[in-house]
Tab-separated table of C-alpha atoms in Angstrom:
chain	number	residue	atom	x	y	z
A	589	MET	CA	183.969	218.364	210.045
A	590	ASP	CA	186.147	216.796	213.268
A	591	SER	CA	188.687	214.371	212.798
A	592	ALA	CA	190.642	212.738	215.217
A	593	PRO	CA	193.396	209.858	215.462
A	594	GLY	CA	191.934	206.733	214.106
A	595	SER	CA	188.807	208.265	212.801
A	596	ASP	CA	189.570	207.677	209.067
A	597	GLN	CA	188.037	211.158	208.432
A	598	VAL	CA	189.235	211.380	204.854
A	599	TYR	CA	188.497	215.136	203.946
A	600	VAL	CA	190.474	217.925	205.208
A	601	ARG	CA	188.496	220.337	207.231
A	602	ASP	CA	187.229	223.385	205.193
A	603	THR	CA	188.704	225.653	207.685
A	604	VAL	CA	192.248	224.537	207.203
A	605	ARG	CA	194.575	227.276	205.616
A	606	THR	CA	198.168	225.838	206.291
A	607	ALA	CA	199.520	222.556	205.726
A	608	VAL	CA	203.251	221.604	206.856
A	609	LYS	CA	205.385	218.474	206.098
A	610	ILE	CA	207.490	216.668	208.346
A	611	LEU	CA	209.529	213.628	207.481
A	612	VAL	CA	210.002	210.552	209.358
A	613	VAL	CA	213.212	208.984	208.399
A	614	GLY	CA	215.692	206.341	209.689
A	615	HIS	CA	217.194	203.072	208.624
A	616	PHE	CA	215.849	199.855	207.268
A	617	ALA	CA	213.388	198.218	210.024
A	618	VAL	CA	213.459	200.942	212.663
A	619	GLY	CA	209.680	201.554	212.838
A	620	LYS	CA	209.043	204.436	210.504
A	621	THR	CA	205.893	202.753	208.964
A	622	THR	CA	204.450	201.984	212.490
A	623	PHE	CA	205.266	205.688	213.817
A	624	VAL	CA	203.129	207.125	211.089
A	625	GLY	CA	200.411	204.679	211.296
A	626	THR	CA	200.445	205.211	215.190
A	627	LEU	CA	199.885	209.223	214.532
A	628	SER	CA	197.848	209.269	211.333
A	629	GLU	CA	194.089	210.151	211.801
A	630	ILE	CA	193.195	208.580	208.424
A	631	ARG	CA	194.182	205.184	207.194
A	632	PRO	CA	197.866	205.899	206.365
A	633	LEU	CA	198.972	205.342	202.761
A	634	ARG	CA	201.349	202.424	202.950
A	635	THR	CA	203.625	201.205	199.874
A	636	GLU	CA	204.715	197.900	201.709
A	637	GLU	CA	205.555	194.870	199.539
A	638	THR	CA	206.541	191.413	200.681
A	639	MET	CA	210.396	190.888	200.983
A	640	THR	CA	211.887	188.313	198.408
A	641	GLN	CA	215.210	186.510	198.324
A	642	ALA	CA	216.428	189.159	196.016
A	643	GLY	CA	216.792	191.590	198.819
A	644	GLU	CA	218.539	189.438	201.115
A	645	PRO	CA	221.894	190.521	200.254
A	646	ILE	CA	220.947	194.409	200.726
A	647	ASP	CA	218.444	194.408	203.349
A	648	ASP	CA	220.045	193.727	206.724
A	649	LEU	CA	217.412	191.765	208.900
A	650	ALA	CA	219.494	191.760	211.977
A	651	GLY	CA	217.424	192.842	214.758
A	652	SER	CA	214.288	192.234	212.724
A	653	PRO	CA	214.442	188.640	211.616
A	654	ASP	CA	210.462	188.639	211.589
A	655	LYS	CA	209.965	191.179	209.263
A	656	THR	CA	208.315	190.211	205.942
A	657	THR	CA	207.561	193.438	204.330
A	658	THR	CA	209.275	196.640	203.505
A	659	THR	CA	208.245	200.100	202.179
A	660	VAL	CA	209.127	200.690	198.624
A	661	ALA	CA	207.978	204.123	198.047
A	662	MET	CA	206.824	206.098	201.243
A	663	ASP	CA	204.215	205.942	203.976
A	664	PHE	CA	201.860	208.932	204.282
A	665	GLY	CA	199.767	210.156	207.485
A	666	ARG	CA	198.060	213.397	208.099
A	667	LEU	CA	197.242	215.060	211.616
A	668	THR	CA	194.959	217.871	212.172
A	669	LEU	CA	196.524	220.341	214.562
A	670	SER	CA	194.041	222.889	214.586
A	671	GLU	CA	191.027	224.280	212.632
A	672	ARG	CA	193.390	226.035	210.296
A	673	LEU	CA	196.542	223.823	210.403
A	674	VAL	CA	197.301	220.347	209.092
A	675	LEU	CA	200.557	218.246	209.387
A	676	TYR	CA	201.480	215.641	206.775
A	677	LEU	CA	203.933	212.800	207.849
A	678	PHE	CA	206.031	211.381	205.073
A	679	GLY	CA	207.767	208.254	206.095
A	680	ALA	CA	210.926	207.500	203.682
A	681	PRO	CA	212.104	204.083	202.928
A	682	GLY	CA	215.467	203.450	204.877
A	683	GLN	CA	217.568	201.604	202.311
A	684	LYS	CA	220.220	203.215	200.583
A	685	ARG	CA	218.683	202.349	197.227
A	686	PHE	CA	215.902	204.890	197.794
A	687	THR	CA	218.043	207.647	198.699
A	688	LYS	CA	217.100	209.768	195.633
A	689	LEU	CA	213.574	209.155	196.290
A	690	TRP	CA	213.861	210.517	199.648
A	691	GLU	CA	216.007	213.341	198.937
A	692	ASP	CA	212.968	214.490	196.759
A	693	MET	CA	210.753	214.163	199.608
A	694	LEU	CA	212.892	216.525	201.365
A	695	ASN	CA	211.283	219.653	199.372
A	696	GLY	CA	208.910	221.573	201.206
A	697	ALA	CA	209.659	219.587	204.762
A	698	LEU	CA	210.061	221.836	208.000
A	699	GLY	CA	212.317	219.086	209.528
A	700	ALA	CA	212.684	215.444	210.003
A	701	LEU	CA	212.204	212.926	212.750
A	702	VAL	CA	215.080	210.226	212.630
A	703	LEU	CA	214.208	207.100	214.303
A	704	ALA	CA	216.983	205.158	215.729
A	705	ASP	CA	217.411	201.523	217.174
A	706	THR	CA	220.195	200.958	220.001
A	707	ARG	CA	221.098	197.525	218.149
A	708	ARG	CA	222.160	199.426	215.292
A	709	LEU	CA	222.890	202.821	215.851
A	710	ASP	CA	225.703	202.947	213.140
A	711	GLN	CA	222.956	202.846	210.425
A	712	SER	CA	221.818	206.225	211.393
A	713	PHE	CA	224.838	208.036	210.407
A	714	ASP	CA	224.160	207.900	206.481
A	715	ILE	CA	220.538	209.384	207.382
A	716	MET	CA	221.707	211.979	209.679
A	717	GLY	CA	224.532	213.196	207.133
A	718	LEU	CA	222.216	213.238	204.235
A	719	LEU	CA	219.746	215.574	206.394
A	720	GLU	CA	222.855	217.645	207.568
A	721	GLU	CA	223.959	217.679	203.699
A	722	HIS	CA	220.621	219.266	202.702
A	723	GLY	CA	220.565	221.857	205.547
A	724	MET	CA	217.355	220.208	207.325
A	725	PRO	CA	216.782	220.244	210.745
A	726	TYR	CA	216.023	217.223	212.780
A	727	ALA	CA	215.612	215.691	216.000
A	728	VAL	CA	216.395	211.995	216.983
A	729	ALA	CA	213.710	209.478	218.609
A	730	VAL	CA	215.228	206.236	220.026
A	731	ASN	CA	212.595	203.667	219.139
A	732	GLN	CA	212.442	201.498	222.172
A	733	PHE	CA	212.186	197.683	220.920
A	734	ASP	CA	211.538	195.037	223.633
A	735	ASP	CA	214.679	193.316	223.128
A	736	ALA	CA	217.098	196.268	222.431
A	737	PRO	CA	219.769	197.423	224.928
A	738	VAL	CA	219.218	200.464	226.904
A	739	PHE	CA	221.976	203.155	227.304
A	740	PRO	CA	222.038	206.484	229.084
A	741	GLU	CA	220.939	209.331	226.909
A	742	ALA	CA	224.532	210.874	227.376
A	743	GLU	CA	226.166	207.873	225.884
A	744	ILE	CA	223.419	207.518	222.963
A	745	ARG	CA	224.205	211.337	222.098
A	746	GLU	CA	227.729	210.537	222.225
A	747	ALA	CA	227.452	207.481	220.149
A	748	LEU	CA	225.477	209.392	217.293
A	749	ASP	CA	227.596	212.443	217.633
A	750	LEU	CA	224.749	214.751	218.128
A	751	LEU	CA	225.163	218.480	218.543
A	752	PRO	CA	224.111	219.722	221.977
A	753	GLU	CA	220.920	221.332	220.501
A	754	THR	CA	219.829	218.330	218.758
A	755	PRO	CA	216.905	216.758	220.493
A	756	LEU	CA	217.333	213.212	221.781
A	757	VAL	CA	214.251	211.351	223.105
A	758	LEU	CA	213.115	207.854	223.751
A	759	CYS	CA	209.775	206.750	222.112
A	760	ASP	CA	207.650	203.778	221.372
A	761	ALA	CA	206.545	204.028	217.927
A	762	ARG	CA	203.524	201.947	218.773
A	763	ASP	CA	202.288	204.279	221.414
A	764	THR	CA	200.284	207.205	220.558
A	765	ALA	CA	201.089	209.249	223.405
A	766	SER	CA	205.054	208.398	223.288
A	767	SER	CA	205.086	209.183	219.385
A	768	THR	CA	203.364	212.614	220.093
A	769	GLU	CA	206.030	213.531	222.447
A	770	ALA	CA	208.866	212.772	220.008
A	771	LEU	CA	207.160	214.728	217.241
A	772	ILE	CA	206.488	217.650	220.011
A	773	SER	CA	210.492	217.621	220.555
A	774	LEU	CA	211.165	217.846	216.815
A	775	VAL	CA	208.341	220.787	216.607
A	776	THR	CA	209.587	222.412	219.662
A	777	TYR	CA	213.204	222.556	218.103
A	778	LEU	CA	211.967	223.749	214.776
A	779	GLN	CA	210.292	226.588	216.517
A	780	THR	CA	213.136	227.681	218.746
A	781	ARG	CA	215.557	227.522	215.433
A	782	THR	CA	212.829	229.958	213.736
A	783	PHE	CA	212.879	232.302	216.902
A	784	GLN	CA	216.686	232.552	216.685
A	785	GLU	CA	216.739	233.289	213.194
A	786	LEU	CA	214.478	236.122	213.372
A	787	ARG	CA	216.417	237.883	216.276
């Protein structure tokens, strides 16, 4: 029972023995739904709802004026890594009112990939702070929007106040290869941390 990205293969292979969980987090309208959908080998679960006027005072549309829907629970995707290993991607909604929901989603996760936008880097602080508060290791992937300013990596790292060991990569959430590289940066970091803890 083979599955590949975009195959819509519903069932997990009979040979799979291990499942791992990664969170995809970030502020509102940063591209989490797109990222999960790009990498998922199945049709992703999306809980998108149409935005209403009631959300205008709390959902900042700066940088994404054409956005008409928002995630109200989570995005969910799957990626088979080998015959025995499957990866589940959980995309968490970015608005503060959903903080309790994605705190619950931290249970059982190996780590998190934080998507960031150079137009709104300051909005990443609350997300990263919450991950650090819960001891959840993370990497940061700057989602490259077409109209977003481009800065040197060192400046972004300084602006986000990242530790030297925290991975920082650029990605395009619409592109499979780019999104895969971002995910690999997180997994490599998690493996390095595990190895260091075992020494």
